[in-house]
Short mmCIF file of C-alpha atoms in Angstrom, two decimals:
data_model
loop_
_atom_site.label_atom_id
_atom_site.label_comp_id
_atom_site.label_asym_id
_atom_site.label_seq_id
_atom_site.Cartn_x
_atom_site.Cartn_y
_atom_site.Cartn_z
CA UNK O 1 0.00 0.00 0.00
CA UNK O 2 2.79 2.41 0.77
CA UNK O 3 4.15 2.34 -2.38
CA UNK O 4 1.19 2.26 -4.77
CA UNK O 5 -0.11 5.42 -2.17
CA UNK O 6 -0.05 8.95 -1.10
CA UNK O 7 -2.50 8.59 2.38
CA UNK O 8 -3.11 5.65 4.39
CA UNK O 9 -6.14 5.61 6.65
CA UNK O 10 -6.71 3.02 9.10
CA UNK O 11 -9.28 3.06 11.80
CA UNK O 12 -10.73 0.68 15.21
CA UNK O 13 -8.86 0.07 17.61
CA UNK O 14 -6.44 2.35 16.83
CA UNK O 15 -4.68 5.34 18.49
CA UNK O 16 -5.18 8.65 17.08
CA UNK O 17 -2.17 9.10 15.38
CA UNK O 18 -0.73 11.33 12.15
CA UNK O 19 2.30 11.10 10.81
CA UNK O 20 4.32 11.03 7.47
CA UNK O 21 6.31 7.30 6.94
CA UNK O 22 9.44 7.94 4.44
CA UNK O 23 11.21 5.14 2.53
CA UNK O 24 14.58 4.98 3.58
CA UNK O 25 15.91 4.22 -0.22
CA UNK O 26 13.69 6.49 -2.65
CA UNK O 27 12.99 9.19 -0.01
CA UNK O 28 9.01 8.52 -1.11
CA UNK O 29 6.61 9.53 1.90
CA UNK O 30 3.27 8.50 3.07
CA UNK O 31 0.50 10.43 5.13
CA UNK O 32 -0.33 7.91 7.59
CA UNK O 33 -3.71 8.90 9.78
CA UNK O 34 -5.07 6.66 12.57
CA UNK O 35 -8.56 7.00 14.49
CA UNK O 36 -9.22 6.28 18.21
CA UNK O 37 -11.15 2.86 18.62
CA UNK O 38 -15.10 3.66 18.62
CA UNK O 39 -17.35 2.37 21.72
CA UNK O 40 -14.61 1.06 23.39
CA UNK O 41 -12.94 2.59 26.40
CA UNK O 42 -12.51 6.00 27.95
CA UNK O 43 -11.34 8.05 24.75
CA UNK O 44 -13.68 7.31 21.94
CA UNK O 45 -13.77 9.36 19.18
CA UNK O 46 -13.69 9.22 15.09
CA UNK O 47 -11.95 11.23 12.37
CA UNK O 48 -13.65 13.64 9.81
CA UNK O 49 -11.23 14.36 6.65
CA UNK O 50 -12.09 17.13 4.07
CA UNK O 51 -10.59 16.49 0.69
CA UNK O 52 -11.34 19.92 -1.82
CA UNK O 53 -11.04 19.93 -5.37
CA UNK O 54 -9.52 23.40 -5.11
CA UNK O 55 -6.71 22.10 -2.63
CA UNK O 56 -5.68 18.60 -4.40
CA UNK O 57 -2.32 18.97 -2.30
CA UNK O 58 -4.21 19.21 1.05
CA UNK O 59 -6.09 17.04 3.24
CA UNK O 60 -8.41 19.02 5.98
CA UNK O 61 -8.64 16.72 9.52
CA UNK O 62 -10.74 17.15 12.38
CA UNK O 63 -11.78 14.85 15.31
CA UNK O 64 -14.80 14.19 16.84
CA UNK O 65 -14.22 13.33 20.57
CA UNK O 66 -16.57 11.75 23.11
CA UNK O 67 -16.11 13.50 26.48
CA UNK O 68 -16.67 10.94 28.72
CA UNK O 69 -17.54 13.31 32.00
CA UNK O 70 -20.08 15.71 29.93
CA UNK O 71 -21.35 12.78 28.08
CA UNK O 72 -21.19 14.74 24.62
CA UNK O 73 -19.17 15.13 21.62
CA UNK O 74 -16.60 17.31 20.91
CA UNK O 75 -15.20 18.67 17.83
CA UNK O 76 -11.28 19.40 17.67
CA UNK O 77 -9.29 21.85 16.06
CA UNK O 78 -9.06 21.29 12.18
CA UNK O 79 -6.02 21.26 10.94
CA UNK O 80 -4.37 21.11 7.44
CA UNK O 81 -2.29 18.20 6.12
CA UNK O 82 0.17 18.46 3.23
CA UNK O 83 -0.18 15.09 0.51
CA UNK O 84 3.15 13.87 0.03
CA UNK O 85 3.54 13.07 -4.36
CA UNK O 86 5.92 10.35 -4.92
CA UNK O 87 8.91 11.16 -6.00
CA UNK O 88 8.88 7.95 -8.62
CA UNK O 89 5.53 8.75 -10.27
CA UNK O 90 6.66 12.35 -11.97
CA UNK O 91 9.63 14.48 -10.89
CA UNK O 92 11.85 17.57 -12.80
CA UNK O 93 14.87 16.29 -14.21
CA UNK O 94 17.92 17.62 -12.19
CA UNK O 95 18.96 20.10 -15.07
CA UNK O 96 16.07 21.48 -14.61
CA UNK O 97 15.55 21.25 -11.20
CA UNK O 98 18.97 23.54 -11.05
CA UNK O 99 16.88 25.63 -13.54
CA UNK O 100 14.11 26.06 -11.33
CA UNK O 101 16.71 27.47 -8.46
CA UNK O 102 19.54 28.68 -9.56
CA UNK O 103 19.64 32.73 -9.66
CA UNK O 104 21.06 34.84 -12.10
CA UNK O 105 21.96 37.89 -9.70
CA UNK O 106 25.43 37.72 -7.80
CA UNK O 107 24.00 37.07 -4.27
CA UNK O 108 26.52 35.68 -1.40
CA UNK O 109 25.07 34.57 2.44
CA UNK O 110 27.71 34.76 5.08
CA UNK O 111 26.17 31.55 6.51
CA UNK O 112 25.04 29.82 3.27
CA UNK O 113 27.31 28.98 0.36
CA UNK O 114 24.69 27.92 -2.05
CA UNK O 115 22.00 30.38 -1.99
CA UNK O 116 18.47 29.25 -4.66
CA UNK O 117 15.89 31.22 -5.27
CA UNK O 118 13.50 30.22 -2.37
CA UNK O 119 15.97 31.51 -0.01
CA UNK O 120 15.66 34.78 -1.56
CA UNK O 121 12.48 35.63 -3.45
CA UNK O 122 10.22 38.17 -2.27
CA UNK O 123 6.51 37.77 -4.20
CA UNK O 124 5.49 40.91 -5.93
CA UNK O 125 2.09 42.39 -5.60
CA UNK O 126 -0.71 42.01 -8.63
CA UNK O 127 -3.10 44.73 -9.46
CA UNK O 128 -6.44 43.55 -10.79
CA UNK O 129 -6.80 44.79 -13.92
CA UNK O 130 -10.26 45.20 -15.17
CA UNK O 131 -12.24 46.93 -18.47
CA UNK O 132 -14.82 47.54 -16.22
CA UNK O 133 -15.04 51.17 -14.98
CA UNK O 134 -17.80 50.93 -12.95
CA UNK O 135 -16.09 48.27 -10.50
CA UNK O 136 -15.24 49.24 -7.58
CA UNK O 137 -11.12 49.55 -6.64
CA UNK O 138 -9.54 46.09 -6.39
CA UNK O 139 -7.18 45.59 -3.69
CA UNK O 140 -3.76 43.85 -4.57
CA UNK O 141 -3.25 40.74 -4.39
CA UNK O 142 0.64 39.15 -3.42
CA UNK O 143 1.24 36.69 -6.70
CA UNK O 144 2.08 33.81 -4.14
CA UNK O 145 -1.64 33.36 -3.48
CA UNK O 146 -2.38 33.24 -7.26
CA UNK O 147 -2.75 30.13 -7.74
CA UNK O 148 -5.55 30.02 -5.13
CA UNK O 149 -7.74 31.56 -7.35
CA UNK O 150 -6.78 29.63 -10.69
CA UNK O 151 -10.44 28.13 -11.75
CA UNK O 152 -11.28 25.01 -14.33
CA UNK O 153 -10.44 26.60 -18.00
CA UNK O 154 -8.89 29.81 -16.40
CA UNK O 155 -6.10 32.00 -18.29
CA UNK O 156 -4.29 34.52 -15.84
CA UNK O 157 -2.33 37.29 -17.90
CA UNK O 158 0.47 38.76 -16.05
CA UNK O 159 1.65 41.85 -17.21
CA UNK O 160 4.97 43.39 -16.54
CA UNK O 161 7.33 46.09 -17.76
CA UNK O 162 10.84 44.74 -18.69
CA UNK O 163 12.87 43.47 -15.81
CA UNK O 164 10.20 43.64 -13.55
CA UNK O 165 10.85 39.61 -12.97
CA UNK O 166 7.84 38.01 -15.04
CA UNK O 167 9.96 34.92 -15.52
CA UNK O 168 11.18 34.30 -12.18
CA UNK O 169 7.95 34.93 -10.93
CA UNK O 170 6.67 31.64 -13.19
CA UNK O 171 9.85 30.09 -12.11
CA UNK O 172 8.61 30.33 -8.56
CA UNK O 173 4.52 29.25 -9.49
CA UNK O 174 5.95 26.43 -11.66
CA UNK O 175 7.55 24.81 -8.60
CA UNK O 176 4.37 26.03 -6.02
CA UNK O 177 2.05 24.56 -7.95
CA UNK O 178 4.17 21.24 -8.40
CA UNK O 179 4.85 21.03 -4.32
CA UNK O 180 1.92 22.18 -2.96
CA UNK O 181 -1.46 22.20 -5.37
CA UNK O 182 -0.68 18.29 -6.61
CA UNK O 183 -0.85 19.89 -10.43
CA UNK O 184 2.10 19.07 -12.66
CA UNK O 185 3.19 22.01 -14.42
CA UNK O 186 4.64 22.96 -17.79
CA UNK O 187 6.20 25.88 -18.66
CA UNK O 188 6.47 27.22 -22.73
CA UNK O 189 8.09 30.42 -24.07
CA UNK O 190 5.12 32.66 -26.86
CA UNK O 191 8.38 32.56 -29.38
CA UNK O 192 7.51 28.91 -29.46
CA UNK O 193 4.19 29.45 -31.24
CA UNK O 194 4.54 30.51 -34.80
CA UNK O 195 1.73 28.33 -35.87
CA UNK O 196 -0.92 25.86 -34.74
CA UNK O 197 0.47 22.90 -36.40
CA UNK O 198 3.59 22.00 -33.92
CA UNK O 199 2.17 22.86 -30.79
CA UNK O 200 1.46 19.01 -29.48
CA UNK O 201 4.67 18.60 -30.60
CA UNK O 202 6.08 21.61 -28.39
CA UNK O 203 3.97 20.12 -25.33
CA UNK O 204 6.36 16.66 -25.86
CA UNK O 205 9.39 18.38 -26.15
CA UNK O 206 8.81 20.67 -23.14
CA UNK O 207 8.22 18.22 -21.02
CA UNK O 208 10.97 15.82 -22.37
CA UNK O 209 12.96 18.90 -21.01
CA UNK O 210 11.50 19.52 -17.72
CA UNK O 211 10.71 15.95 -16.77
CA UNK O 212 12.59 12.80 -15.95
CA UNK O 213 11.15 10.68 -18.67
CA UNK O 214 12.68 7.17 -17.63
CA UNK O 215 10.44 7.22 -14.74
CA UNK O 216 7.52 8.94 -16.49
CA UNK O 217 6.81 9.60 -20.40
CA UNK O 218 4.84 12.15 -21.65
CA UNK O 219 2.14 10.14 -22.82
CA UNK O 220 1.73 8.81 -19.40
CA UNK O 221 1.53 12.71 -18.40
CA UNK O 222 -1.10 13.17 -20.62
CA UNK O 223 -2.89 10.41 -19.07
CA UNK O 224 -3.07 12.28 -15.59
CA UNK O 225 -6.40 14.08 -15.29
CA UNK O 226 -6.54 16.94 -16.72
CA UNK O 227 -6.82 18.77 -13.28
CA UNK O 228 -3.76 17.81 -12.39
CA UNK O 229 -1.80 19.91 -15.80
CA UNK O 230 -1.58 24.00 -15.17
CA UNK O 231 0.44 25.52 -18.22
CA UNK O 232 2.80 28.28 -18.01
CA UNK O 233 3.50 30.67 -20.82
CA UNK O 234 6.25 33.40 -20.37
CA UNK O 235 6.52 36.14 -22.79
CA UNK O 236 3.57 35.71 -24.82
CA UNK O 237 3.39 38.68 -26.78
CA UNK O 238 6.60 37.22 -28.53
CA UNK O 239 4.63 35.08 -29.80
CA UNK O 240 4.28 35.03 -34.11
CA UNK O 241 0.52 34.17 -34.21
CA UNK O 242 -2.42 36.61 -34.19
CA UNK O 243 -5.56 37.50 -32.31
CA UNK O 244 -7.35 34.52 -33.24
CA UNK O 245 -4.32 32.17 -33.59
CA UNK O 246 -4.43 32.99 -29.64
CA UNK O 247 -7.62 32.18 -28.93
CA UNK O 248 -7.61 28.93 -30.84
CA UNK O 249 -4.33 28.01 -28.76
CA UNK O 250 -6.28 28.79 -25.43
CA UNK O 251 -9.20 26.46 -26.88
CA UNK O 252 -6.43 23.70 -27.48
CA UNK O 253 -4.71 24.24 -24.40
CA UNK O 254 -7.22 23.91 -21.97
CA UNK O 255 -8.79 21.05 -23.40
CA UNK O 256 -5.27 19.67 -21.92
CA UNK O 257 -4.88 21.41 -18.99
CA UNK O 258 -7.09 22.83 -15.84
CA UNK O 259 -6.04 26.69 -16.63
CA UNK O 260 -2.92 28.79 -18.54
CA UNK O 261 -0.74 31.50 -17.03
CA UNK O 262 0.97 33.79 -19.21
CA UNK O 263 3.33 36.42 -18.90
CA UNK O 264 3.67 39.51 -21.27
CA UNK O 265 5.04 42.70 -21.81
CA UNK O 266 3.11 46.03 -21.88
CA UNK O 267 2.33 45.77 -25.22
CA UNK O 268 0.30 43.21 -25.60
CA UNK O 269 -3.42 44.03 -26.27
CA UNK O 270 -4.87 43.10 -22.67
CA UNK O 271 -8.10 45.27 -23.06
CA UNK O 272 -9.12 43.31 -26.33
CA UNK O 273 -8.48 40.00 -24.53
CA UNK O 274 -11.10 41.44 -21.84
CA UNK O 275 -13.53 41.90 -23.92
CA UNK O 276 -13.73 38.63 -25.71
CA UNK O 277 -16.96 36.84 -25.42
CA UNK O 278 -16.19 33.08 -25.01
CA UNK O 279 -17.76 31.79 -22.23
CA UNK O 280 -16.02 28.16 -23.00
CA UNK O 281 -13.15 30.07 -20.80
CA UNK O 282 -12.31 32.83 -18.34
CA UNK O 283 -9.94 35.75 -18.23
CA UNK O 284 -8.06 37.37 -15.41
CA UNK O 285 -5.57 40.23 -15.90
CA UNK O 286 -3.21 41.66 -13.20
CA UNK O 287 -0.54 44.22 -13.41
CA UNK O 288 2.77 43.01 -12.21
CA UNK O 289 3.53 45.85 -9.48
CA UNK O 290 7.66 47.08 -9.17
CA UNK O 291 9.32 46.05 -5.49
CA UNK O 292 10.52 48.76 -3.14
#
């Protein structure tokens, strides 16, 4: 069970008990939960778990306890348990792992030789952007907590002057939404899309890049459901193909994946992308805002 699984339950005459098991070897862990016996004893109680589609990563756990003076039940704290992945169903390949942490800026720690990017990345701020002027002012929101509000068939446009850190900033979501929201991401560059022809064959050699494929191919990726696949796109106003080159793509991609988040530079026509009338998908725009 422990190595076809993520969470172990097991329940009667048990302890109440949670805890994460590791395998020594591969490093794989397990969520391991155990209930109190039932009707037996002087501590009775059962377990209530919460799994949300929204938080695939997360399992929500709560007891209910039998207080054995007052004669009634009780319900404990909740509290929020992370679902280990395992490392040999789908992991980055370590090139791009490095990738994923190295940074480019000359940064030294007195106490730290090799510094990534987690030890230093501050999230910027996003400000809604809307074509609606009779909405009320929208209050930023920090770009870690973005992909809390990434719906089924949801694009996010992220838009940025140059240097303002667009791709670190996907850097950073790519490996967030990998550790903590159980979806499997892939990220593309808009100069990869000249036409509609190649782009399945774009998908396969992005993640032939990304992934290590001797312990999971890209047609077993495409396998997963599709909940469990978030795109990224960085700098898609380079990008050769035209308005409704774009929207086909979206229609394509998200047929594939649970939602798209693209980067792109001022330039790029956000306002007509608002305005488009497709209900088969949804459109968020945020303004990526300068640190300091």
């Amino acid at each position: 069970i422990e190595k076809s699984s993520q969470i172990i339950m097991c329940g009667h005459e048990h302890q109440r008990d949670s805890k994460m098991l590791m395998d020594v070897v591969n490093k794989d862990r397990v969520l391991y939960l155990e209930s109190d016996s039932l009707q037996q004893g002087n501590v009775q109680s059962f377990s209530l778990l919460i799994l949300s589609d929204s938080e695939r990563g997360n399992v929500s756990k709560c007891d209910i306890i039998l207080d054995s003076k007052e004669k009634e039940w009780k319900l404990s704290d909740e509290i929020v348990l992370r679902i280990p992945y395992h490392s040999h169903k789908i992991s980055f390949s370590d090139s791009y792992s490095k990738d994923l942490d190295s940074i480019s800026a000359p940064i030294h720690h007195p106490r730290k030789n090799d510094l990534i990017l987690d030890d230093i990345y501050v999230y910027p701020d996003l400000d809604p952007q809307s074509n609606n002027s009779d909405d009320k002012i929208m209050l930023y929101l920090d770009s870690k907590d973005i992909l809390d509000s990434i719906l089924d068939k949801h694009i996010i446009v992220l838009e940025g002057d140059i240097q303002c850190g667009k791709t670190t900033l996907l850097k950073m979501l790519s490996k967030q939404s990998y550790r903590k929201k159980a979806m499997y991401p892939l990220t593309l560059s808009g100069s990869d899309f000249k036409d509609l022809q190649h782009v399945k064959p774009i998908l396969k050699n992005a993640f032939n890049k990304q992934y290590n494929t001797k312990q999971f191919g890209y047609d077993k990726y495409m396998q997963l459901e599709r909940n469990e696949r978030i795109v990224f796109i960085d700098n898609m106003d380079k990008s050769l193909l035209n308005d409704d080159g774009k929207k086909e793509l979206w229609a394509l991609l998200l047929t594939l994946f649970k939602g798209i988040i693209v980067t792109t530079g001022q330039s790029f026509d956000i306002k007509n992308w608002l305005k488009q009338e497709d209900k088969k998908y949804s459109i968020s725009s945020y303004y990526i805002q300068p640190l300091g």
